[in-house]
Short mmCIF file of C-alpha atoms and ligand atoms in Angstrom, two decimals:
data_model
loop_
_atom_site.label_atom_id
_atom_site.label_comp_id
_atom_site.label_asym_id
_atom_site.label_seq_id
_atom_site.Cartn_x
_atom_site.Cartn_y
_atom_site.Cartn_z
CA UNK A 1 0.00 0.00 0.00
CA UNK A 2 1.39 3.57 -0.74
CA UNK A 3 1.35 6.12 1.88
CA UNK A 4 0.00 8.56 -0.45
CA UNK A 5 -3.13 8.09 -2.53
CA UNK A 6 -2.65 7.62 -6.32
CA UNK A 7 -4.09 10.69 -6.97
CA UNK A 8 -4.61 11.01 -11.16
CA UNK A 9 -1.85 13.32 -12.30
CA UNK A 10 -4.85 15.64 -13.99
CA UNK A 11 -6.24 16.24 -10.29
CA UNK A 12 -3.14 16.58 -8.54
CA UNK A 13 -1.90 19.20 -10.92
CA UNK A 14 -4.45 21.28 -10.93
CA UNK A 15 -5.21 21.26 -7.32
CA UNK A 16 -1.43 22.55 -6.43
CA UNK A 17 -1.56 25.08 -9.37
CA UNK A 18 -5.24 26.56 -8.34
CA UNK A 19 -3.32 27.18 -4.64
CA UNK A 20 -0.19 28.52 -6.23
CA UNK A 21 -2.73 30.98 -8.28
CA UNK A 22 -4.30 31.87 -5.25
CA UNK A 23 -1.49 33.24 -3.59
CA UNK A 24 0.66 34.04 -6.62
CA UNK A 25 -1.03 38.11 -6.33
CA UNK A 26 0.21 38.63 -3.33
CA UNK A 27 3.14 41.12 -2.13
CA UNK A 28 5.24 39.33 0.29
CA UNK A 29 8.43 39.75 1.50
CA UNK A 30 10.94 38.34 4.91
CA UNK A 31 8.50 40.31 7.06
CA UNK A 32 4.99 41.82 6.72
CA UNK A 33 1.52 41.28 5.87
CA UNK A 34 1.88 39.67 2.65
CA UNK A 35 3.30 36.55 4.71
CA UNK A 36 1.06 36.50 6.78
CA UNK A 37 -1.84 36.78 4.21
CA UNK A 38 -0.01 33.65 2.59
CA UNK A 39 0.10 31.66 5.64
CA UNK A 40 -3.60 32.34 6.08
CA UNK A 41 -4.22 31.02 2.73
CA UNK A 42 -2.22 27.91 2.97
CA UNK A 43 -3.77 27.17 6.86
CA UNK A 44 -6.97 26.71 4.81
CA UNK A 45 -5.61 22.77 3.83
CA UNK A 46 -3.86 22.30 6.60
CA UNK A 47 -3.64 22.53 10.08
CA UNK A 48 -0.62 25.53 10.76
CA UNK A 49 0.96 26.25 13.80
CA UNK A 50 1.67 30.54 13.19
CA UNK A 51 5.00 31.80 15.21
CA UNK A 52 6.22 35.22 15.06
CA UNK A 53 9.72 36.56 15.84
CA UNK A 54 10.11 39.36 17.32
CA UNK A 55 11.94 42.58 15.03
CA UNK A 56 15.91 42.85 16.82
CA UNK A 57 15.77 38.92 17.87
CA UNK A 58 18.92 37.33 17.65
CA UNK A 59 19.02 34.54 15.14
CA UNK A 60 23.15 33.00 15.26
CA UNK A 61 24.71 35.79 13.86
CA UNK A 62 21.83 37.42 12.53
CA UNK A 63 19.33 40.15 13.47
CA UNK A 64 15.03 39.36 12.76
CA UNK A 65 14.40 42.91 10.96
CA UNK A 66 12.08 45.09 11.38
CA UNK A 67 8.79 44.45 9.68
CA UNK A 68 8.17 45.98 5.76
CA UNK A 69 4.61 47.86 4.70
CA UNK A 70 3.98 48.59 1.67
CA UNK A 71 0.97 50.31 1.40
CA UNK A 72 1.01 51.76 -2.22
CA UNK A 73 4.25 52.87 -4.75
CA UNK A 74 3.78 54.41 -8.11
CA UNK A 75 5.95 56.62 -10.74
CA UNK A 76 3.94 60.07 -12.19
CA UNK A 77 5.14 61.74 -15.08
CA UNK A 78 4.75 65.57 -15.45
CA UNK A 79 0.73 65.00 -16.26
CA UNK A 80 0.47 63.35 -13.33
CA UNK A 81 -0.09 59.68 -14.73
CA UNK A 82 0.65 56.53 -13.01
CA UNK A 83 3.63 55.24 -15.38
CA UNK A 84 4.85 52.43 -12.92
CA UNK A 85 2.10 51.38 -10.18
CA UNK A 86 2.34 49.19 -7.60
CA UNK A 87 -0.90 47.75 -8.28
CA UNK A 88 -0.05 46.94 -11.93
CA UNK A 89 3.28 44.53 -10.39
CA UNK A 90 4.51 44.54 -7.05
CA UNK A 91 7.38 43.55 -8.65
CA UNK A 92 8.12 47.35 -9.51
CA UNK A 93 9.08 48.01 -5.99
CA UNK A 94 12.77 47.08 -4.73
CA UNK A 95 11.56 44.46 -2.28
CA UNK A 96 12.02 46.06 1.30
CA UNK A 97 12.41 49.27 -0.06
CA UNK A 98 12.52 52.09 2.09
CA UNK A 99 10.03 54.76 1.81
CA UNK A 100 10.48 57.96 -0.60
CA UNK A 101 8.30 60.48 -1.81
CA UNK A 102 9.95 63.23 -3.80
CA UNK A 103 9.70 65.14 -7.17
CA UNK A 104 13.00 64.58 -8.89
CA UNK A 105 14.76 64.61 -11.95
CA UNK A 106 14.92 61.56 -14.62
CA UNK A 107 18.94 61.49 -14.07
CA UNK A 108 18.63 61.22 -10.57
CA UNK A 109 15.38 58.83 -10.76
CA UNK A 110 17.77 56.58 -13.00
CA UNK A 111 20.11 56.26 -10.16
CA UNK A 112 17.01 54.15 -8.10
CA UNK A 113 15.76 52.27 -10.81
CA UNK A 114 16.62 48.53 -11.80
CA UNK A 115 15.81 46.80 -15.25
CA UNK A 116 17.84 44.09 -17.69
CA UNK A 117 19.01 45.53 -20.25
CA UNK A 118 19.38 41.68 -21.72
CA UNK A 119 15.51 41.03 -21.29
CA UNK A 120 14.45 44.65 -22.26
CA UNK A 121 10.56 43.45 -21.44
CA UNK A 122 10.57 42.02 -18.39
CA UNK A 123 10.51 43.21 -14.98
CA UNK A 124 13.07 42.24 -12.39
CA UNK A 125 13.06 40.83 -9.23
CA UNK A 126 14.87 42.81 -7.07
CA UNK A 127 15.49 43.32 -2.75
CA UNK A 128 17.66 45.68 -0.52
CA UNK A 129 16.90 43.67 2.88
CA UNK A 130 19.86 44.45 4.75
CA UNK A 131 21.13 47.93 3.34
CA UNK A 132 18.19 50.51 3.68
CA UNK A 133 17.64 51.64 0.36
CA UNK A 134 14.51 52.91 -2.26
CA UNK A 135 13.96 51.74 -5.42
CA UNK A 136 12.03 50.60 -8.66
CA UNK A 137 11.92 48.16 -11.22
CA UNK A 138 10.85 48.42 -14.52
CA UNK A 139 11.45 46.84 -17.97
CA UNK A 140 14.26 48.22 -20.14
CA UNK A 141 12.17 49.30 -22.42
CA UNK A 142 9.66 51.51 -20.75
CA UNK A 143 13.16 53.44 -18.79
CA UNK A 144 14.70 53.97 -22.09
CA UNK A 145 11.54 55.79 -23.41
CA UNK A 146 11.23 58.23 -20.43
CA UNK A 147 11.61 61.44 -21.56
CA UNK A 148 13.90 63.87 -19.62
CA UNK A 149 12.05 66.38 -17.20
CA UNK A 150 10.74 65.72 -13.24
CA UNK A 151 9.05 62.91 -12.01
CA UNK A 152 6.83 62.23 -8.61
CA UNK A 153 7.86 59.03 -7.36
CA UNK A 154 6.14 58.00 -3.99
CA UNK A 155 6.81 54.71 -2.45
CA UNK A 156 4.42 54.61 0.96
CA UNK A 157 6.48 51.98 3.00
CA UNK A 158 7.51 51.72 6.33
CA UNK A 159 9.81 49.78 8.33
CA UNK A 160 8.53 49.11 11.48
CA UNK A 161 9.05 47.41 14.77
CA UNK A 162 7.47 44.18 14.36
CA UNK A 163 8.07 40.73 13.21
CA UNK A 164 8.98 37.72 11.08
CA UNK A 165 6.29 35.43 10.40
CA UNK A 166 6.40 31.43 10.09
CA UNK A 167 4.40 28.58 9.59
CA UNK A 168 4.71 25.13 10.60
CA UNK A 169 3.00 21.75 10.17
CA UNK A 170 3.61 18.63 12.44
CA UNK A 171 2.40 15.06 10.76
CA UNK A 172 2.78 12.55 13.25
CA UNK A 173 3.79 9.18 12.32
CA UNK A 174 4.48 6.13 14.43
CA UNK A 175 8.27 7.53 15.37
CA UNK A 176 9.44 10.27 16.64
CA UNK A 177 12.16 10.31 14.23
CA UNK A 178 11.19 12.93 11.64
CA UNK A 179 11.36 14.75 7.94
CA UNK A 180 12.01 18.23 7.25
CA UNK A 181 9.87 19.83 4.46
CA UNK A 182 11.21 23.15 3.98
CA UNK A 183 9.67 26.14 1.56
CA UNK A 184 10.56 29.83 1.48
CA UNK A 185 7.82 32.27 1.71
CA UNK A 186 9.63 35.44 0.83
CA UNK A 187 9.15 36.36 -2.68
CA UNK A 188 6.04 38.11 -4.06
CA UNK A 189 4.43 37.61 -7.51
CA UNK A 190 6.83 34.98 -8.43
CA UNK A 191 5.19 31.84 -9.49
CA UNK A 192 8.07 28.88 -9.86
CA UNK A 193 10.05 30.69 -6.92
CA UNK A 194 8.12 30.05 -5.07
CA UNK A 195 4.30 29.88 -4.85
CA UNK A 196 4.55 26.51 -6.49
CA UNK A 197 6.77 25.13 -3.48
CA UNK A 198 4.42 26.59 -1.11
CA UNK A 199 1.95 24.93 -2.72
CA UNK A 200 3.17 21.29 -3.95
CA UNK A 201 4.33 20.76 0.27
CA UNK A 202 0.95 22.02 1.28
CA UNK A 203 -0.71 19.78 -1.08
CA UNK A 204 1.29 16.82 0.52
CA UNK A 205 0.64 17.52 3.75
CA UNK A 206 -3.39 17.60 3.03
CA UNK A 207 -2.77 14.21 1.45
CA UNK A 208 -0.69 12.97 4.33
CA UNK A 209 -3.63 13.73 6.60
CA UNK A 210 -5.60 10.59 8.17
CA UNK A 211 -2.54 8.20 6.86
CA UNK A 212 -0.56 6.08 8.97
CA UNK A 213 3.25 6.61 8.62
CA UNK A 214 6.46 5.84 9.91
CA UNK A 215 8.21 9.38 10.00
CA UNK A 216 6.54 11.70 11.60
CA UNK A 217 6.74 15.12 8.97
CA UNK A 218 7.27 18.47 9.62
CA UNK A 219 6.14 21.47 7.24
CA UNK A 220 8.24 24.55 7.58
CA UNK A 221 7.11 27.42 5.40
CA UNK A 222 9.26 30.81 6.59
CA UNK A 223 11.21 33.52 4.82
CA UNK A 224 14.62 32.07 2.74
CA UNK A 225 17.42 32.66 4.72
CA UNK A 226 16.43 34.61 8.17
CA UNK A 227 13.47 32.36 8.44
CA UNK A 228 15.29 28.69 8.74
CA UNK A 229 18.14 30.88 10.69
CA UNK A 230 14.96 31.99 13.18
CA UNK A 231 13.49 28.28 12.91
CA UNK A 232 16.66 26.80 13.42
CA UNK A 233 17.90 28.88 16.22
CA UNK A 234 14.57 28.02 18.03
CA UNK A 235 14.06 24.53 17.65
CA UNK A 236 17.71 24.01 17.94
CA UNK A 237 16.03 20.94 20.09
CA UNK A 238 14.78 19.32 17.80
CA UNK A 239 17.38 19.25 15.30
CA UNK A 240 18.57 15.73 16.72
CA UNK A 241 15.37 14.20 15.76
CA UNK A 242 15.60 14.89 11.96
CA UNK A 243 16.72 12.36 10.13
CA UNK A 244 15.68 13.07 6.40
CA UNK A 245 14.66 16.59 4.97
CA UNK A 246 14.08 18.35 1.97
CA UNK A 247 14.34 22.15 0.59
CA UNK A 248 11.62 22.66 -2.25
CA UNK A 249 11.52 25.33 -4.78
CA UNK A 250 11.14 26.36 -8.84
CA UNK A 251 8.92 22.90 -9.37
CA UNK A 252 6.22 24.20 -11.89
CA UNK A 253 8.58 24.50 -14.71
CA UNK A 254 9.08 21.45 -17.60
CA UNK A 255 12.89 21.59 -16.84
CA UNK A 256 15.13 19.02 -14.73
CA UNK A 257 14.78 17.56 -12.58
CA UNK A 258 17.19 18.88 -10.45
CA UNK A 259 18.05 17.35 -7.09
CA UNK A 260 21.46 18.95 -4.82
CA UNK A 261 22.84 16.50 -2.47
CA UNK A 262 23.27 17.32 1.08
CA UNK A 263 26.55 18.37 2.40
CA UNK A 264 26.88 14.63 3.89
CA UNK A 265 26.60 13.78 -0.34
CA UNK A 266 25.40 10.21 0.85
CA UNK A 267 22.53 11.09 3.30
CA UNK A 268 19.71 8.38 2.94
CA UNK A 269 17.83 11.71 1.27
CA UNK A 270 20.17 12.32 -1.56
CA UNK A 271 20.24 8.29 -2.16
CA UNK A 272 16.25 8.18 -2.98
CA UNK A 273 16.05 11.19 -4.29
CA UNK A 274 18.64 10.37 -6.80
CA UNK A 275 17.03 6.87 -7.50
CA UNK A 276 13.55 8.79 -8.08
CA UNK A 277 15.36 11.21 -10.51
CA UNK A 278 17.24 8.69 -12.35
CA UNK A 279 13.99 6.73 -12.89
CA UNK A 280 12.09 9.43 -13.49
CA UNK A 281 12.58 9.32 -17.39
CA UNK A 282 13.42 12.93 -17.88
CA UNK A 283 16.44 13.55 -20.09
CA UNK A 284 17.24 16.80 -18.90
CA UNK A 285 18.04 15.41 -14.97
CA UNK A 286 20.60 16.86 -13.31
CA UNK A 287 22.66 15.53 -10.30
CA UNK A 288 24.53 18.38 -8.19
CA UNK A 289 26.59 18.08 -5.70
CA UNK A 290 25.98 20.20 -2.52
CA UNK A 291 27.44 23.91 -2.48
CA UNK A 292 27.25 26.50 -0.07
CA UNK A 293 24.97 28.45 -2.67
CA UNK A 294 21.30 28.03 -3.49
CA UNK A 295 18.40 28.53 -0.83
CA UNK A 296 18.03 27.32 2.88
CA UNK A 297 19.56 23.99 2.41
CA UNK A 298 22.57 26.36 2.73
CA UNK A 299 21.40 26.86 6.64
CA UNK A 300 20.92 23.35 7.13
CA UNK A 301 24.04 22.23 6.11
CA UNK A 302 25.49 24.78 8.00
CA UNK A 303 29.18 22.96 10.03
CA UNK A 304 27.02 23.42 12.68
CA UNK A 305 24.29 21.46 11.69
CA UNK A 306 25.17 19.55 8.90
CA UNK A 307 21.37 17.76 8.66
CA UNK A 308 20.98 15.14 5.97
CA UNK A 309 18.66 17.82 3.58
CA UNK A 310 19.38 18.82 -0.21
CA UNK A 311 17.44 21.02 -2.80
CA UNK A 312 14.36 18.89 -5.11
CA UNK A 313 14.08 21.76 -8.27
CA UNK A 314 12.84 21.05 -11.50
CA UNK A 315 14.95 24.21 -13.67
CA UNK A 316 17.75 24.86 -11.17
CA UNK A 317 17.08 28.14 -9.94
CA UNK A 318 19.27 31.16 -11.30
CA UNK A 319 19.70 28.89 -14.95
CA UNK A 320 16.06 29.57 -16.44
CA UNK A 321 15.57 32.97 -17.93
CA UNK A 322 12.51 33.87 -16.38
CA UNK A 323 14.20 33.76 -12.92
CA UNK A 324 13.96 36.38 -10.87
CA UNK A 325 11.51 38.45 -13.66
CA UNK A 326 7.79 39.10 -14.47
CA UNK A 327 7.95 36.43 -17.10
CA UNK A 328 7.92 34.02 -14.04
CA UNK A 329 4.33 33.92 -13.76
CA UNK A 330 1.36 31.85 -13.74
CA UNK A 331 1.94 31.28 -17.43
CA UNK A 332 5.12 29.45 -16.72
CA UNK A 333 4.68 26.81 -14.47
CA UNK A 334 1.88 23.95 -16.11
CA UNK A 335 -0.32 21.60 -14.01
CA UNK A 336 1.36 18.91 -15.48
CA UNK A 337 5.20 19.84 -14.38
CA UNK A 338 3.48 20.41 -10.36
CA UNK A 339 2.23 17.00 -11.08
CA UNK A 340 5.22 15.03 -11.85
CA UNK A 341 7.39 16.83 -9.40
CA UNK A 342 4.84 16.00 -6.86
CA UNK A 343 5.16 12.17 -7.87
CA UNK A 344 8.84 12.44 -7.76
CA UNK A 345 9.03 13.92 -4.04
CA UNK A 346 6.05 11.55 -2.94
CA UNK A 347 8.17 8.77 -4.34
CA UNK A 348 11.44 9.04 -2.50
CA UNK A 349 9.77 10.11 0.32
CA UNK A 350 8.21 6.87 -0.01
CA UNK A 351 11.04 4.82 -0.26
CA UNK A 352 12.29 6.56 3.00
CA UNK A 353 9.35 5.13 4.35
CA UNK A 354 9.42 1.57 2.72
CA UNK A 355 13.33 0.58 3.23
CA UNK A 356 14.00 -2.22 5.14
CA UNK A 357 16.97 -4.69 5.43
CA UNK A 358 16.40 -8.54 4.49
CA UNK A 359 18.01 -11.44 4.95
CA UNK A 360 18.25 -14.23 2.85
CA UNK A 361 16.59 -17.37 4.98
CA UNK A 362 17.92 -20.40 2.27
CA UNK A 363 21.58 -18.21 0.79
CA UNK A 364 23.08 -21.81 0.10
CA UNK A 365 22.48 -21.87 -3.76
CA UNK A 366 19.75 -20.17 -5.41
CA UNK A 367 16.43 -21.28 -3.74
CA UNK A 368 14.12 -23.03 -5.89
CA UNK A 369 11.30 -20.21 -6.95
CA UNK A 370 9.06 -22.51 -9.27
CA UNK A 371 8.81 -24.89 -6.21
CA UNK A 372 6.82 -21.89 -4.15
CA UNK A 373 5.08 -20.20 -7.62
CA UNK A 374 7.39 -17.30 -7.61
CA UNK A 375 8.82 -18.46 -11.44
CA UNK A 376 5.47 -19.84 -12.59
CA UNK A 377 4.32 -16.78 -14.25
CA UNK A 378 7.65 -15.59 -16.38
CA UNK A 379 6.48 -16.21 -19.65
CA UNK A 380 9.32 -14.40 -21.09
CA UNK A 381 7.73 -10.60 -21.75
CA UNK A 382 9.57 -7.89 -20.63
CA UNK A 383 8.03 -7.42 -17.73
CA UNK A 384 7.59 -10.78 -16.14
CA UNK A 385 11.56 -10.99 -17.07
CA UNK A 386 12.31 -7.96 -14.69
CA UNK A 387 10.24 -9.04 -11.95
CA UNK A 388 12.55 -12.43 -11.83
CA UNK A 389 15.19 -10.32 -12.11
CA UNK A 390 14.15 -8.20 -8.87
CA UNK A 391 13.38 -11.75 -7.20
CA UNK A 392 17.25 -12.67 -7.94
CA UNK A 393 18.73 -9.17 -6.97
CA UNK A 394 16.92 -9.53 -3.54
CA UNK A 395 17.75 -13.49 -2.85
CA UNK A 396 21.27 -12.41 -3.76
CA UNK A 397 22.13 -9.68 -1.63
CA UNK A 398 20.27 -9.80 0.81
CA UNK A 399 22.96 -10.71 3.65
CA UNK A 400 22.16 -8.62 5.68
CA UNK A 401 24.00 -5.94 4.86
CA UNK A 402 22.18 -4.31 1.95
CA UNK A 403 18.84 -2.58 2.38
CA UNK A 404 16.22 -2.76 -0.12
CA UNK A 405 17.95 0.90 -1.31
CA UNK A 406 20.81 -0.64 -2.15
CA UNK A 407 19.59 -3.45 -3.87
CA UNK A 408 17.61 -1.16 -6.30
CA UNK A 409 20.63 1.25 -6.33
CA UNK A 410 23.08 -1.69 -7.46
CA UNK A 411 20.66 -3.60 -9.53
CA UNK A 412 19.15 -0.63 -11.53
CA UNK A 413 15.58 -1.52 -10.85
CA UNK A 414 13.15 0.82 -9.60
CA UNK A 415 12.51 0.74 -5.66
CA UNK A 416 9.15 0.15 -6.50
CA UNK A 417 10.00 -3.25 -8.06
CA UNK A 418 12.57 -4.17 -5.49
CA UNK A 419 9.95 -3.41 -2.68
CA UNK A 420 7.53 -5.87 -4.17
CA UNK A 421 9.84 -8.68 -5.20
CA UNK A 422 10.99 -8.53 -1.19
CA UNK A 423 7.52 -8.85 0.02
CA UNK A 424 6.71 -11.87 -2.25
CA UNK A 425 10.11 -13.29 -0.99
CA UNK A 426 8.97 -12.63 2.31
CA UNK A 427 5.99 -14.41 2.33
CA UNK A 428 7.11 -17.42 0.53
CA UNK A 429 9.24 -17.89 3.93
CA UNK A 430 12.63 -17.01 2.05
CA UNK A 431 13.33 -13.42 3.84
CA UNK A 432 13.25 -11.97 7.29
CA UNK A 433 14.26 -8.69 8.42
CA UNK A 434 17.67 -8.83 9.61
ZN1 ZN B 501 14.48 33.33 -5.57
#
């Protein structure tokens, strides 16, 4: 029996993208409302546990901000238009930005202004967290058109004494022993990074509901960076207990997949992950090895934590061009790409569950299968041939050193496969656990 219900890939993929539409509008950023909104939203499937950090907290080496408001930003020409608004994108506000409201020249509004000159159409993605600045973004185009005279520019923000807001959901499973699910909740209308992360885990964790499992899962959805320093340096705790976790981001697009070992390289995590990939049938998958660069895995791996947890992406982030831009919208990431990465993480998280150790009962000689019905039904198609083949992989090494992992990892045959041609084994009286 699976842990999770074999949901039809149609239904699953449109029930994570519907949730990543719903909170793909919203403005968030490592503090403020728009979290909070988001955390609202996503509480609706499951049950979430809300903490808040206090602004000036200490966090390791770190500082919790203060909180960000944005109430309203725009750009007037002379006639007193709305040229850039705030309501139009909230991507044309530098993310954190400071307030400002002034009448200035277009030289010196230049000088606060962000755009790619490469991707003259889009809109970038851009923050100032920890140097207070103000700013815009805008497409290439639209700056080079301005002509020169004075512009209002107004951005009604504040930075306040507040906090940083988290959410976190506990699964409980027969063991204390738990998995880390980790997405960042930072960035605002950005639909691969990282509404459909925030939305693929949520998903899981409604589906996890009601079902009996080993692990016991927990759901961390906080700001990248400052958030799993703040979660970390409060559950420091309960750090011991994790034996398996996962960061999850960009997994709407058709790219990858992409999975990033842990730091440990060899963590059980980065072995079924890398099984899933490899049998995932993708061409484009790509195997990393860990790096202290990428998104809160980076915390986790940290020398003073070193937890077993890598990156699951589809496009690696920073390698797609609509990273970090307008064109990374709900246009980009398709039903069908949620879908299969939600198969993929459901899978190795699966064979987390599933893994045991046998131990061949009868390892003088090959045991006789046709005797117990095990060889009866290889007729010679494909498929029968493979499931004889798992039956042999198992008998052989299982001596009690190998887990079922392994087996699949050294025979080449899907987990899946492995799994089932140990239970049959088992049954027939030829395996125990050892
Ligand atoms: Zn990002």
């Amino acid at each position: 029996m699976n842990i999770w219900p074999q949901i039809e890939a149609d239904d699953i993929g449109a029930e994570i993208f519907d949730l990543a539409a719903e909170i793909f509008p919203i403005c968030r950023s490592i503090t403020g409302d728009g979290v909070r909104q988001t955390l609202d939203i996503l509480g609706r499937h499951i049950d979430l546990a809300r903490h808040e950090v206090p602004s000036g907290s200490p966090a390791f080496d770190w500082t919790i901000p203060n909180e960000w408001v944005i109430r309203d930003a725009f750009i007037k020409d002379k006639a007193g238009r709305r040229i850039v608004d705030f309501a139009a994108s909230n991507l044309h506000v530098l993310n954190y930005s400071a307030p400002v409201h002034a009448t200035i020249a277009l030289a010196e509004l230049k000088q606060h202004v962000f755009t790619l000159p490469e991707q003259p159409d889009l809109i970038p993605y851009r923050t100032s967290y920890y140097a207070e600045r103000w700013g815009f973004c805008m497409s290439h185009k639209q700056l080079i058109a301005l002509p020169e005279g004075e512009y209002e520019v107004c951005i009604d923000s504040e930075l306040k004494d507040g906090s940083l807001s988290y959410g976190e959901h506990l699964h409980r499973g027969n063991s204390d022993r738990e998995i880390l699910l980790y997405a960042h909740i930072c960035h605002p209308s950005l639909a691969n990074d990282n509404c459909s992360g925030l939305a693929l885990l949520t998903c899981l964790a409604r589906h996890l509901q009601g079902r009996t499992t080993r692990y016991s899962y927990r759901f961390v959805f906080a700001p990248g960076t400052i958030g799993s320093l703040a979660w970390l340096s409060r559950n420091e705790d309960k750090v011991p207990a994790i034996d398996h976790g996962l960061v999850v981001s960009c997994v709407g697009d058709g790219g990858g997949p992409t999975y990033k070992r842990s730091r440990r390289g060899i963590a059980i995590i980065d072995r079924a992950m890398i099984h899933v990939v490899q049998h995932s049938g993708f061409a484009n998958q790509k195997l990393l090895d860990f790096s202290p660069y990428g998104y809160d895995e980076r915390q986790f791996c940290s020398p003073g934590f070193n937890m077993p947890v890598g990156l699951f992406q589809r496009s690696a982030f920073a390698t797609f061009p609509e990273y970090h831009t307008s064109a990374d919208n709900l246009d980009f990431i398709r039903p069908e790409h949620l879908a299969s990465s939600y198969r993929m993480i459901s899978d190795a998280l699966e064979i987390i569950e599933k893994d045991w150790t046998p131990l061949n009962l009868s390892p003088k000689g090959e045991p006789q299968l046709g005797r117990r019905g095990l060889y009866a039904d290889t007729g010679g198609n494909k498929s029968t041939g493979q499931n004889a083949m798992a039956l042999l992989w198992v008998l052989n090494l299982a001596d009690g050193s190998n887990s079922l992992l392994a087996i699949a990892e050294r025979s080449g045959i899907a987990f899946s496969d492995i799994a089932r041609a140990a239970g049959r084994l088992r049954e027939a009286g030829l395996l125990a656990e050892a």
